[in-house]
PDB file of C-alpha atoms in Angstrom:
ATOM      1  CA  UNK A   1      -6.183  37.047 -33.306  1.00 41.00           C
ATOM      2  CA  UNK A   2      -6.414  37.241 -29.287  1.00 45.00           C
ATOM      3  CA  UNK A   3      -2.743  36.036 -28.603  1.00 54.00           C
ATOM      4  CA  UNK A   4       0.727  37.170 -30.137  1.00 88.00           C
ATOM      5  CA  UNK A   5       2.020  33.991 -30.760  1.00 96.00           C
ATOM      6  CA  UNK A   6       0.529  31.843 -33.850  1.00 96.00           C
ATOM      7  CA  UNK A   7       0.669  28.015 -34.243  1.00 98.00           C
ATOM      8  CA  UNK A   8       1.343  26.082 -37.293  1.00 98.00           C
ATOM      9  CA  UNK A   9       1.181  22.783 -38.093  1.00 98.00           C
ATOM     10  CA  UNK A  10       0.810  20.618 -41.277  1.00 97.00           C
ATOM     11  CA  UNK A  11      -1.960  18.608 -42.536  1.00 94.00           C
ATOM     12  CA  UNK A  12      -0.553  15.077 -40.814  1.00 95.00           C
ATOM     13  CA  UNK A  13      -1.297  16.184 -37.483  1.00 95.00           C
ATOM     14  CA  UNK A  14      -4.604  15.076 -38.194  1.00 93.00           C
ATOM     15  CA  UNK A  15      -6.120  17.600 -35.831  1.00 92.00           C
ATOM     16  CA  UNK A  16     -10.140  17.524 -35.544  1.00 90.00           C
ATOM     17  CA  UNK A  17     -11.073  20.840 -37.267  1.00 90.00           C
ATOM     18  CA  UNK A  18     -13.212  21.976 -34.896  1.00 93.00           C
ATOM     19  CA  UNK A  19     -10.015  21.433 -31.932  1.00 93.00           C
ATOM     20  CA  UNK A  20      -8.206  23.396 -34.664  1.00 94.00           C
ATOM     21  CA  UNK A  21     -10.400  26.187 -35.044  1.00 94.00           C
ATOM     22  CA  UNK A  22     -10.813  26.724 -31.061  1.00 94.00           C
ATOM     23  CA  UNK A  23      -7.048  26.811 -30.222  1.00 94.00           C
ATOM     24  CA  UNK A  24      -6.625  28.726 -33.445  1.00 93.00           C
ATOM     25  CA  UNK A  25      -4.199  26.210 -35.026  1.00 97.00           C
ATOM     26  CA  UNK A  26      -3.393  26.516 -38.608  1.00 96.00           C
ATOM     27  CA  UNK A  27      -2.456  23.330 -40.543  1.00 96.00           C
ATOM     28  CA  UNK A  28      -0.531  23.308 -44.335  1.00 96.00           C
ATOM     29  CA  UNK A  29      -1.772  20.395 -46.328  1.00 93.00           C
ATOM     30  CA  UNK A  30       0.676  17.975 -48.269  1.00 94.00           C
ATOM     31  CA  UNK A  31      -0.114  17.028 -51.238  1.00 88.00           C
ATOM     32  CA  UNK A  32      -1.104  13.343 -52.580  1.00 85.00           C
ATOM     33  CA  UNK A  33      -0.416  12.240 -56.564  1.00 85.00           C
ATOM     34  CA  UNK A  34      -2.698  10.083 -57.768  1.00 81.00           C
ATOM     35  CA  UNK A  35      -1.956   9.282 -61.389  1.00 76.00           C
ATOM     36  CA  UNK A  36      -1.493  12.362 -62.705  1.00 78.00           C
ATOM     37  CA  UNK A  37      -3.676  14.464 -60.215  1.00 83.00           C
ATOM     38  CA  UNK A  38      -2.127  16.455 -57.229  1.00 83.00           C
ATOM     39  CA  UNK A  39      -4.698  16.777 -54.562  1.00 78.00           C
ATOM     40  CA  UNK A  40      -4.287  18.486 -51.446  1.00 83.00           C
ATOM     41  CA  UNK A  41      -4.904  16.172 -48.167  1.00 81.00           C
ATOM     42  CA  UNK A  42      -7.616  16.954 -45.919  1.00 76.00           C
ATOM     43  CA  UNK A  43      -9.561  18.945 -49.211  1.00 77.00           C
ATOM     44  CA  UNK A  44      -9.087  17.232 -52.518  1.00 74.00           C
ATOM     45  CA  UNK A  45      -8.511  13.463 -51.691  1.00 75.00           C
ATOM     46  CA  UNK A  46     -10.872  11.126 -49.197  1.00 75.00           C
ATOM     47  CA  UNK A  47      -9.288   8.053 -47.003  1.00 76.00           C
ATOM     48  CA  UNK A  48     -11.999   6.026 -49.065  1.00 78.00           C
ATOM     49  CA  UNK A  49     -11.101   7.399 -52.469  1.00 79.00           C
ATOM     50  CA  UNK A  50      -6.812   6.840 -51.259  1.00 79.00           C
ATOM     51  CA  UNK A  51      -7.816   3.405 -49.974  1.00 76.00           C
ATOM     52  CA  UNK A  52      -9.509   2.347 -53.310  1.00 78.00           C
ATOM     53  CA  UNK A  53      -6.509   3.650 -55.328  1.00 79.00           C
ATOM     54  CA  UNK A  54      -4.329   1.695 -53.440  1.00 77.00           C
ATOM     55  CA  UNK A  55      -6.257  -1.801 -53.378  1.00 75.00           C
ATOM     56  CA  UNK A  56      -6.524  -0.878 -57.150  1.00 78.00           C
ATOM     57  CA  UNK A  57      -3.010  -0.773 -57.340  1.00 78.00           C
ATOM     58  CA  UNK A  58      -2.559   2.438 -58.880  1.00 80.00           C
ATOM     59  CA  UNK A  59       0.312   4.543 -58.959  1.00 77.00           C
ATOM     60  CA  UNK A  60       0.554   7.133 -55.618  1.00 79.00           C
ATOM     61  CA  UNK A  61       2.966   9.386 -54.164  1.00 81.00           C
ATOM     62  CA  UNK A  62       3.488  12.367 -51.988  1.00 85.00           C
ATOM     63  CA  UNK A  63       4.524  15.941 -52.112  1.00 88.00           C
ATOM     64  CA  UNK A  64       5.454  18.206 -49.598  1.00 93.00           C
ATOM     65  CA  UNK A  65       4.183  21.921 -49.472  1.00 94.00           C
ATOM     66  CA  UNK A  66       6.338  24.201 -51.506  1.00 95.00           C
ATOM     67  CA  UNK A  67       7.986  27.195 -49.709  1.00 97.00           C
ATOM     68  CA  UNK A  68       5.484  29.340 -51.512  1.00 97.00           C
ATOM     69  CA  UNK A  69       2.607  28.161 -49.745  1.00 96.00           C
ATOM     70  CA  UNK A  70       4.457  28.543 -46.245  1.00 98.00           C
ATOM     71  CA  UNK A  71       5.258  31.960 -47.355  1.00 97.00           C
ATOM     72  CA  UNK A  72       1.553  32.436 -48.049  1.00 97.00           C
ATOM     73  CA  UNK A  73       0.510  31.143 -44.844  1.00 97.00           C
ATOM     74  CA  UNK A  74       2.992  33.035 -42.543  1.00 98.00           C
ATOM     75  CA  UNK A  75       1.580  36.001 -44.523  1.00 97.00           C
ATOM     76  CA  UNK A  76      -1.961  35.845 -43.530  1.00 96.00           C
ATOM     77  CA  UNK A  77      -0.816  34.630 -40.221  1.00 95.00           C
ATOM     78  CA  UNK A  78       1.010  37.611 -39.416  1.00 95.00           C
ATOM     79  CA  UNK A  79      -1.313  39.890 -40.916  1.00 93.00           C
ATOM     80  CA  UNK A  80      -4.129  38.519 -38.658  1.00 92.00           C
ATOM     81  CA  UNK A  81      -2.169  40.042 -35.415  1.00 92.00           C
ATOM     82  CA  UNK A  82       0.965  37.373 -34.999  1.00 94.00           C
ATOM     83  CA  UNK A  83       3.964  38.916 -34.083  1.00 93.00           C
ATOM     84  CA  UNK A  84       5.539  35.404 -33.797  1.00 96.00           C
ATOM     85  CA  UNK A  85       4.980  32.081 -35.315  1.00 98.00           C
ATOM     86  CA  UNK A  86       5.691  28.586 -34.232  1.00 98.00           C
ATOM     87  CA  UNK A  87       5.331  26.193 -36.925  1.00 98.00           C
ATOM     88  CA  UNK A  88       5.417  22.146 -35.748  1.00 98.00           C
ATOM     89  CA  UNK A  89       6.272  19.348 -38.761  1.00 98.00           C
ATOM     90  CA  UNK A  90       6.320  15.988 -39.236  1.00 97.00           C
ATOM     91  CA  UNK A  91       9.564  14.252 -38.884  1.00 96.00           C
ATOM     92  CA  UNK A  92      12.243  15.726 -41.287  1.00 95.00           C
ATOM     93  CA  UNK A  93      13.378  11.771 -41.614  1.00 92.00           C
ATOM     94  CA  UNK A  94      10.073  11.026 -43.555  1.00 91.00           C
ATOM     95  CA  UNK A  95       9.328  14.328 -45.329  1.00 92.00           C
ATOM     96  CA  UNK A  96      10.787  17.372 -46.626  1.00 94.00           C
ATOM     97  CA  UNK A  97       8.044  19.432 -45.327  1.00 97.00           C
ATOM     98  CA  UNK A  98      10.661  20.912 -42.884  1.00 97.00           C
ATOM     99  CA  UNK A  99      12.662  22.152 -45.109  1.00 97.00           C
ATOM    100  CA  UNK A 100      10.213  24.147 -47.177  1.00 97.00           C
ATOM    101  CA  UNK A 101       8.791  25.561 -44.057  1.00 98.00           C
ATOM    102  CA  UNK A 102      12.342  27.135 -42.721  1.00 98.00           C
ATOM    103  CA  UNK A 103      13.150  28.280 -46.447  1.00 98.00           C
ATOM    104  CA  UNK A 104       9.773  30.040 -46.075  1.00 98.00           C
ATOM    105  CA  UNK A 105      10.296  30.866 -42.659  1.00 97.00           C
ATOM    106  CA  UNK A 106      13.514  33.319 -43.931  1.00 96.00           C
ATOM    107  CA  UNK A 107      11.028  35.607 -45.783  1.00 94.00           C
ATOM    108  CA  UNK A 108       8.690  36.187 -43.102  1.00 96.00           C
ATOM    109  CA  UNK A 109       7.148  39.411 -41.684  1.00 93.00           C
ATOM    110  CA  UNK A 110       7.420  38.233 -38.239  1.00 95.00           C
ATOM    111  CA  UNK A 111       9.895  35.515 -36.470  1.00 96.00           C
ATOM    112  CA  UNK A 112       8.945  31.975 -36.966  1.00 97.00           C
ATOM    113  CA  UNK A 113      10.674  29.290 -35.266  1.00 98.00           C
ATOM    114  CA  UNK A 114      10.318  25.954 -37.555  1.00 98.00           C
ATOM    115  CA  UNK A 115      10.582  22.772 -35.465  1.00 98.00           C
ATOM    116  CA  UNK A 116      11.245  19.248 -36.689  1.00 98.00           C
ATOM    117  CA  UNK A 117       8.843  17.404 -34.081  1.00 98.00           C
ATOM    118  CA  UNK A 118      10.418  13.827 -35.386  1.00 97.00           C
ATOM    119  CA  UNK A 119       6.783  13.032 -34.811  1.00 97.00           C
ATOM    120  CA  UNK A 120       3.715  11.967 -36.912  1.00 95.00           C
ATOM    121  CA  UNK A 121      -0.078  11.737 -36.724  1.00 95.00           C
ATOM    122  CA  UNK A 122      -1.602  12.932 -33.705  1.00 97.00           C
ATOM    123  CA  UNK A 123       1.816  12.578 -31.777  1.00 97.00           C
ATOM    124  CA  UNK A 124       2.427  15.484 -33.841  1.00 98.00           C
ATOM    125  CA  UNK A 125      -1.106  16.929 -33.207  1.00 97.00           C
ATOM    126  CA  UNK A 126      -0.250  17.038 -29.662  1.00 98.00           C
ATOM    127  CA  UNK A 127       2.636  18.678 -29.908  1.00 98.00           C
ATOM    128  CA  UNK A 128       0.497  21.098 -31.628  1.00 98.00           C
ATOM    129  CA  UNK A 129      -2.227  21.345 -28.898  1.00 97.00           C
ATOM    130  CA  UNK A 130       1.125  21.636 -26.313  1.00 97.00           C
ATOM    131  CA  UNK A 131       2.272  24.827 -28.034  1.00 98.00           C
ATOM    132  CA  UNK A 132      -1.190  26.158 -28.640  1.00 97.00           C
ATOM    133  CA  UNK A 133      -2.094  26.329 -24.728  1.00 96.00           C
ATOM    134  CA  UNK A 134       1.036  27.886 -23.964  1.00 96.00           C
ATOM    135  CA  UNK A 135       0.309  30.443 -26.679  1.00 95.00           C
ATOM    136  CA  UNK A 136      -2.649  31.031 -25.363  1.00 93.00           C
ATOM    137  CA  UNK A 137      -1.717  31.373 -21.691  1.00 93.00           C
ATOM    138  CA  UNK A 138       0.574  34.433 -23.352  1.00 93.00           C
ATOM    139  CA  UNK A 139       3.441  32.541 -23.250  1.00 94.00           C
ATOM    140  CA  UNK A 140       6.471  33.436 -25.748  1.00 95.00           C
ATOM    141  CA  UNK A 141       7.551  32.066 -28.719  1.00 96.00           C
ATOM    142  CA  UNK A 142      10.529  29.936 -26.900  1.00 96.00           C
ATOM    143  CA  UNK A 143       7.887  28.782 -24.333  1.00 97.00           C
ATOM    144  CA  UNK A 144       5.749  27.354 -27.204  1.00 97.00           C
ATOM    145  CA  UNK A 145       8.717  25.732 -28.696  1.00 98.00           C
ATOM    146  CA  UNK A 146       9.903  23.943 -25.370  1.00 98.00           C
ATOM    147  CA  UNK A 147       6.312  22.993 -24.931  1.00 98.00           C
ATOM    148  CA  UNK A 148       5.903  21.594 -28.353  1.00 98.00           C
ATOM    149  CA  UNK A 149       9.308  19.973 -27.601  1.00 98.00           C
ATOM    150  CA  UNK A 150       8.769  18.341 -24.225  1.00 98.00           C
ATOM    151  CA  UNK A 151       5.847  16.639 -25.389  1.00 97.00           C
ATOM    152  CA  UNK A 152       7.789  15.340 -28.355  1.00 97.00           C
ATOM    153  CA  UNK A 153       9.846  13.853 -25.812  1.00 97.00           C
ATOM    154  CA  UNK A 154       8.016  12.287 -23.801  1.00 96.00           C
ATOM    155  CA  UNK A 155       5.183  10.665 -26.823  1.00 98.00           C
ATOM    156  CA  UNK A 156       5.629   6.905 -28.172  1.00 97.00           C
ATOM    157  CA  UNK A 157       3.617   5.714 -31.030  1.00 97.00           C
ATOM    158  CA  UNK A 158       3.262   2.165 -32.430  1.00 97.00           C
ATOM    159  CA  UNK A 159       1.793   0.770 -35.458  1.00 94.00           C
ATOM    160  CA  UNK A 160       0.410  -2.319 -36.854  1.00 92.00           C
ATOM    161  CA  UNK A 161       0.328  -2.762 -40.961  1.00 88.00           C
ATOM    162  CA  UNK A 162      -1.720  -5.454 -42.985  1.00 82.00           C
ATOM    163  CA  UNK A 163       1.972  -5.448 -45.282  1.00 76.00           C
ATOM    164  CA  UNK A 164       4.971  -3.578 -45.295  1.00 75.00           C
ATOM    165  CA  UNK A 165       4.715  -3.249 -49.065  1.00 72.00           C
ATOM    166  CA  UNK A 166       3.105   0.118 -48.730  1.00 71.00           C
ATOM    167  CA  UNK A 167       6.308   1.427 -46.832  1.00 74.00           C
ATOM    168  CA  UNK A 168       8.804  -0.173 -49.052  1.00 67.00           C
ATOM    169  CA  UNK A 169       7.620   1.266 -52.073  1.00 63.00           C
ATOM    170  CA  UNK A 170       7.862   4.893 -50.373  1.00 56.00           C
ATOM    171  CA  UNK A 171      11.131   4.288 -49.046  1.00 56.00           C
ATOM    172  CA  UNK A 172       9.909   4.643 -45.641  1.00 53.00           C
ATOM    173  CA  UNK A 173      10.703   2.229 -43.563  1.00 54.00           C
ATOM    174  CA  UNK A 174      14.507   2.484 -42.893  1.00 50.00           C
ATOM    175  CA  UNK A 175      15.477  -0.501 -41.061  1.00 45.00           C
ATOM    176  CA  UNK A 176      12.732  -2.395 -41.261  1.00 47.00           C
ATOM    177  CA  UNK A 177      13.791  -3.412 -44.389  1.00 53.00           C
ATOM    178  CA  UNK A 178      15.260  -6.150 -42.378  1.00 46.00           C
ATOM    179  CA  UNK A 179      11.335  -7.575 -42.206  1.00 52.00           C
ATOM    180  CA  UNK A 180      10.620  -7.654 -46.114  1.00 51.00           C
ATOM    181  CA  UNK A 181      12.173 -10.929 -46.209  1.00 45.00           C
ATOM    182  CA  UNK A 182       9.754 -12.723 -44.147  1.00 49.00           C
ATOM    183  CA  UNK A 183       7.143  -9.957 -44.672  1.00 49.00           C
ATOM    184  CA  UNK A 184       4.766 -12.898 -46.126  1.00 54.00           C
ATOM    185  CA  UNK A 185       4.461 -14.758 -43.159  1.00 63.00           C
ATOM    186  CA  UNK A 186       3.969 -12.010 -39.805  1.00 75.00           C
ATOM    187  CA  UNK A 187       2.389  -9.260 -39.022  1.00 82.00           C
ATOM    188  CA  UNK A 188       4.869  -6.636 -38.280  1.00 82.00           C
ATOM    189  CA  UNK A 189       4.775  -4.141 -35.718  1.00 90.00           C
ATOM    190  CA  UNK A 190       6.460  -0.952 -36.023  1.00 91.00           C
ATOM    191  CA  UNK A 191       7.301   2.007 -33.781  1.00 94.00           C
ATOM    192  CA  UNK A 192       8.309   5.771 -34.537  1.00 94.00           C
ATOM    193  CA  UNK A 193      11.826   5.737 -33.043  1.00 93.00           C
ATOM    194  CA  UNK A 194      14.413   8.968 -33.834  1.00 92.00           C
ATOM    195  CA  UNK A 195      12.306  10.291 -36.328  1.00 93.00           C
ATOM    196  CA  UNK A 196      12.444   7.088 -38.346  1.00 90.00           C
ATOM    197  CA  UNK A 197       9.986   4.394 -39.018  1.00 88.00           C
ATOM    198  CA  UNK A 198      11.557   1.216 -37.389  1.00 86.00           C
ATOM    199  CA  UNK A 199      10.849  -2.575 -37.125  1.00 84.00           C
ATOM    200  CA  UNK A 200       9.447  -3.194 -33.133  1.00 89.00           C
ATOM    201  CA  UNK A 201       8.347  -7.118 -33.319  1.00 87.00           C
ATOM    202  CA  UNK A 202       6.840  -9.484 -35.449  1.00 83.00           C
ATOM    203  CA  UNK A 203       3.913 -11.550 -34.582  1.00 86.00           C
ATOM    204  CA  UNK A 204       2.569 -14.506 -36.889  1.00 83.00           C
ATOM    205  CA  UNK A 205      -1.658 -13.478 -36.986  1.00 87.00           C
ATOM    206  CA  UNK A 206      -3.065 -10.402 -36.958  1.00 88.00           C
ATOM    207  CA  UNK A 207      -5.675 -11.075 -34.318  1.00 92.00           C
ATOM    208  CA  UNK A 208      -2.064 -11.621 -32.462  1.00 93.00           C
ATOM    209  CA  UNK A 209      -0.500  -8.618 -33.554  1.00 93.00           C
ATOM    210  CA  UNK A 210      -3.369  -6.359 -32.610  1.00 95.00           C
ATOM    211  CA  UNK A 211      -3.206  -7.912 -28.942  1.00 96.00           C
ATOM    212  CA  UNK A 212       0.252  -7.198 -28.351  1.00 97.00           C
ATOM    213  CA  UNK A 213      -0.054  -3.508 -30.381  1.00 97.00           C
ATOM    214  CA  UNK A 214      -2.604  -3.157 -27.041  1.00 97.00           C
ATOM    215  CA  UNK A 215      -0.622  -4.712 -24.100  1.00 97.00           C
ATOM    216  CA  UNK A 216       2.741  -2.636 -25.450  1.00 97.00           C
ATOM    217  CA  UNK A 217       0.660   1.050 -25.627  1.00 97.00           C
ATOM    218  CA  UNK A 218      -1.308  -0.209 -21.973  1.00 97.00           C
ATOM    219  CA  UNK A 219       2.485  -0.729 -20.681  1.00 96.00           C
ATOM    220  CA  UNK A 220       4.018   2.283 -21.858  1.00 96.00           C
ATOM    221  CA  UNK A 221       0.797   4.554 -20.799  1.00 96.00           C
ATOM    222  CA  UNK A 222       1.294   3.492 -17.054  1.00 92.00           C
ATOM    223  CA  UNK A 223      -0.912   5.084 -14.512  1.00 92.00           C
ATOM    224  CA  UNK A 224      -0.178   9.099 -15.047  1.00 92.00           C
ATOM    225  CA  UNK A 225      -1.984  11.459 -16.627  1.00 96.00           C
ATOM    226  CA  UNK A 226      -1.416  10.556 -20.696  1.00 97.00           C
ATOM    227  CA  UNK A 227      -3.486  11.210 -24.176  1.00 97.00           C
ATOM    228  CA  UNK A 228      -4.125   8.346 -26.478  1.00 98.00           C
ATOM    229  CA  UNK A 229      -4.852   8.454 -30.224  1.00 97.00           C
ATOM    230  CA  UNK A 230      -6.091   5.625 -31.900  1.00 98.00           C
ATOM    231  CA  UNK A 231      -5.184   5.827 -35.607  1.00 96.00           C
ATOM    232  CA  UNK A 232      -6.821   3.524 -38.544  1.00 94.00           C
ATOM    233  CA  UNK A 233      -6.810   3.528 -42.815  1.00 90.00           C
ATOM    234  CA  UNK A 234     -10.152   1.483 -43.789  1.00 88.00           C
ATOM    235  CA  UNK A 235     -10.265  -0.253 -40.537  1.00 91.00           C
ATOM    236  CA  UNK A 236     -13.081   1.285 -38.350  1.00 94.00           C
ATOM    237  CA  UNK A 237     -13.970  -1.672 -36.341  1.00 95.00           C
ATOM    238  CA  UNK A 238     -10.807  -2.459 -35.379  1.00 94.00           C
ATOM    239  CA  UNK A 239      -9.788   0.975 -34.262  1.00 96.00           C
ATOM    240  CA  UNK A 240     -12.939   1.510 -32.453  1.00 97.00           C
ATOM    241  CA  UNK A 241     -12.602  -2.022 -30.598  1.00 97.00           C
ATOM    242  CA  UNK A 242      -9.207  -1.295 -29.403  1.00 97.00           C
ATOM    243  CA  UNK A 243     -10.281   1.999 -28.457  1.00 97.00           C
ATOM    244  CA  UNK A 244     -12.556   0.365 -25.854  1.00 97.00           C
ATOM    245  CA  UNK A 245     -10.008  -1.644 -24.468  1.00 97.00           C
ATOM    246  CA  UNK A 246      -7.804   1.338 -24.056  1.00 97.00           C
ATOM    247  CA  UNK A 247     -10.536   3.038 -22.327  1.00 96.00           C
ATOM    248  CA  UNK A 248     -10.473   0.248 -19.593  1.00 96.00           C
ATOM    249  CA  UNK A 249      -6.932  -0.577 -19.103  1.00 96.00           C
ATOM    250  CA  UNK A 250      -5.378   2.692 -19.013  1.00 96.00           C
ATOM    251  CA  UNK A 251      -5.890   4.147 -15.363  1.00 95.00           C
ATOM    252  CA  UNK A 252      -4.738   7.486 -15.885  1.00 95.00           C
ATOM    253  CA  UNK A 253      -6.123   8.318 -19.527  1.00 96.00           C
ATOM    254  CA  UNK A 254      -7.513  11.576 -19.670  1.00 96.00           C
ATOM    255  CA  UNK A 255      -8.554  12.056 -23.435  1.00 94.00           C
ATOM    256  CA  UNK A 256      -8.580   9.716 -26.220  1.00 96.00           C
ATOM    257  CA  UNK A 257      -8.867  10.453 -30.022  1.00 94.00           C
ATOM    258  CA  UNK A 258     -10.173   7.928 -32.898  1.00 95.00           C
ATOM    259  CA  UNK A 259      -9.431   8.932 -36.454  1.00 92.00           C
ATOM    260  CA  UNK A 260      -8.792   7.712 -39.461  1.00 91.00           C
ATOM    261  CA  UNK A 261      -5.346   8.777 -41.160  1.00 91.00           C
ATOM    262  CA  UNK A 262      -5.711  11.290 -43.723  1.00 85.00           C
ATOM    263  CA  UNK A 263      -4.100  10.185 -47.156  1.00 84.00           C
ATOM    264  CA  UNK A 264      -0.508  11.155 -47.010  1.00 87.00           C
ATOM    265  CA  UNK A 265       0.050   8.623 -44.429  1.00 86.00           C
ATOM    266  CA  UNK A 266      -2.220   6.152 -45.387  1.00 84.00           C
ATOM    267  CA  UNK A 267      -0.495   6.285 -49.099  1.00 83.00           C
ATOM    268  CA  UNK A 268       2.657   4.749 -46.987  1.00 82.00           C
ATOM    269  CA  UNK A 269       0.975   2.413 -45.043  1.00 83.00           C
ATOM    270  CA  UNK A 270      -1.942   1.073 -47.034  1.00 82.00           C
ATOM    271  CA  UNK A 271      -5.212  -0.336 -45.761  1.00 85.00           C
ATOM    272  CA  UNK A 272      -5.592  -2.070 -42.768  1.00 88.00           C
ATOM    273  CA  UNK A 273      -3.542   0.339 -40.696  1.00 91.00           C
ATOM    274  CA  UNK A 274      -4.195   0.673 -37.024  1.00 96.00           C
ATOM    275  CA  UNK A 275      -2.039   3.017 -34.986  1.00 96.00           C
ATOM    276  CA  UNK A 276      -1.372   3.997 -31.307  1.00 98.00           C
ATOM    277  CA  UNK A 277      -0.305   6.925 -30.038  1.00 98.00           C
ATOM    278  CA  UNK A 278       1.091   7.881 -26.194  1.00 98.00           C
ATOM    279  CA  UNK A 279       1.735  11.215 -25.195  1.00 97.00           C
ATOM    280  CA  UNK A 280       1.837  11.934 -21.254  1.00 96.00           C
ATOM    281  CA  UNK A 281       0.884  14.932 -20.353  1.00 88.00           C
TER     282      UNK A 281
END
């Protein structure tokens, strides 16, 4: 490899394959357990198959990578020429992925800095990209970590879900439990706060909730240079329309990514998810 610091993340960063290849980022897959089958996110289960399973109310759970998987990843990266590794992962409040990476880092052939970004989806992806840009320019492990942590500190993520039922089943809603009593009467807006999924607002209809999501995202973006990601699950038209409106509203827009989330996040949010990540440069 052309640089000495390698960047590792996990499959929930939802970075485009070409982007990862261009920046030399390695993603360790999480696992979705569908019935009695354990399937790797990104290669062994499609979001379409996941959405169908959820709609049929089939049992779906998720699982972190094992420390052994991380050990193998770190070994391969070190053997490709890296003398240091920055390993950036989704919030430890939502997954044991960070803990597994920490265990594996102790056995690595080269120094590994494992970072709990407190982020998910492209909020994590933007952190990985910032670290990779520093590494590509010859930066140290400490400098790459600092870039990722700075990006995380400024990044916000907001979500609309059709129902809180999937988050409740997976135990991922924390204080958002307070919304459950009226979940049938409202459409919830959520946010990522301190690494947890927390309630933001309750809106009466889906159309009003999505309009409010747009307004919140545009206000948060302001006029400074900013990267934006629009995520969805089984709602491509909604996502495309929201992205088009944000293009006109966000004057400092640098890059805009529109993508469907993978099976791990989708398993906990359900079909109809619409999310926006705002990440100032």
